[in-house]
Amino acid sequence: MTGGTLRIVFSAEDLARVRIASRADPMWEMVMSLCRLQERGGGAAMTGWRRRVRGDLVTAGLLPQVREVLLPLVPKGAYFPDFLTPIEAQFGLRAGTEALADTPRARVREELNVLRAHAGLPASLEDLARGDPRSIRRLSRLVDGYCRTAFASYRQMMEAALSHERGGLVRHLADGGVDTMLGRLAPVLRWRSPVLEAAYPVGNREIRLHGRGLTLIPSYFCQITPVVLVDQRLPPVLVYPAPRRP
């Protein structure tokens, strides 16, 4: 499918319920960083991170599991399961991995069937695809280990970039309200009230918030275009690339 446009349609109630994530979301950073790990380019910061993280994962004994389990769950340019990014992760890594470990078996099976249709599944994911509880718990532990290892050397840089972006959003909100804040998301996003638009790499997508509001999650490892959840029944979030600071 060729690129298209993401459109998020707000009501007055939605505008009153826009919130800004109060901290880095480790599960979204995990997913976005796995995308970056499979690419080249992205500037000096990403090149340096890829070089460093591969060595760190080898030292931690995690690289084989990352290759066999995590990378196939987040294939380059394709669908990845929503259960990898639970909303609870906004309260920190422990809350996020505990929510992942508690993902219902039926949901794991359903979303991995979608992934199978998009990109196929290797044999290393078959137990997980059946919703095996032990495999789900192992995945949660692997995600915890990956996040602690992959972000350890870059945590200060990540926090500086994301704190700066969140601070800017809060200032724009205080100075001019939600309209001003959403307008300041340019050039990645375009605010044409009541619709927030962006280029979207996997075709056209429209999300109507229906009074649920939207959580803005700036991300260090997200690049170029924003990302949203596939399942519109889940709490709406918008993950978008935060400018990286030197």
XYZ file of C-alpha atoms in Angstrom, residues 1-5 77-79 118 199-205 225-226 228 230:
20
model
C 0.000 0.000 0.000
C 1.338 3.442 -0.907
C 1.572 6.394 1.444
C -1.483 8.394 2.350
C -2.851 10.763 4.967
C 7.387 -1.056 7.291
C 4.570 -3.374 8.361
C 1.935 -3.878 11.032
C 0.929 -8.945 6.883
C 1.535 12.089 6.022
C 1.030 8.405 6.782
C 3.174 5.672 5.209
C 0.550 2.891 5.127
C -2.340 4.522 3.283
C -5.230 6.761 4.277
C -6.542 6.528 7.831
C 5.796 10.362 10.457
C 3.531 9.854 13.494
C -1.291 5.538 15.992
C -4.651 0.093 14.819
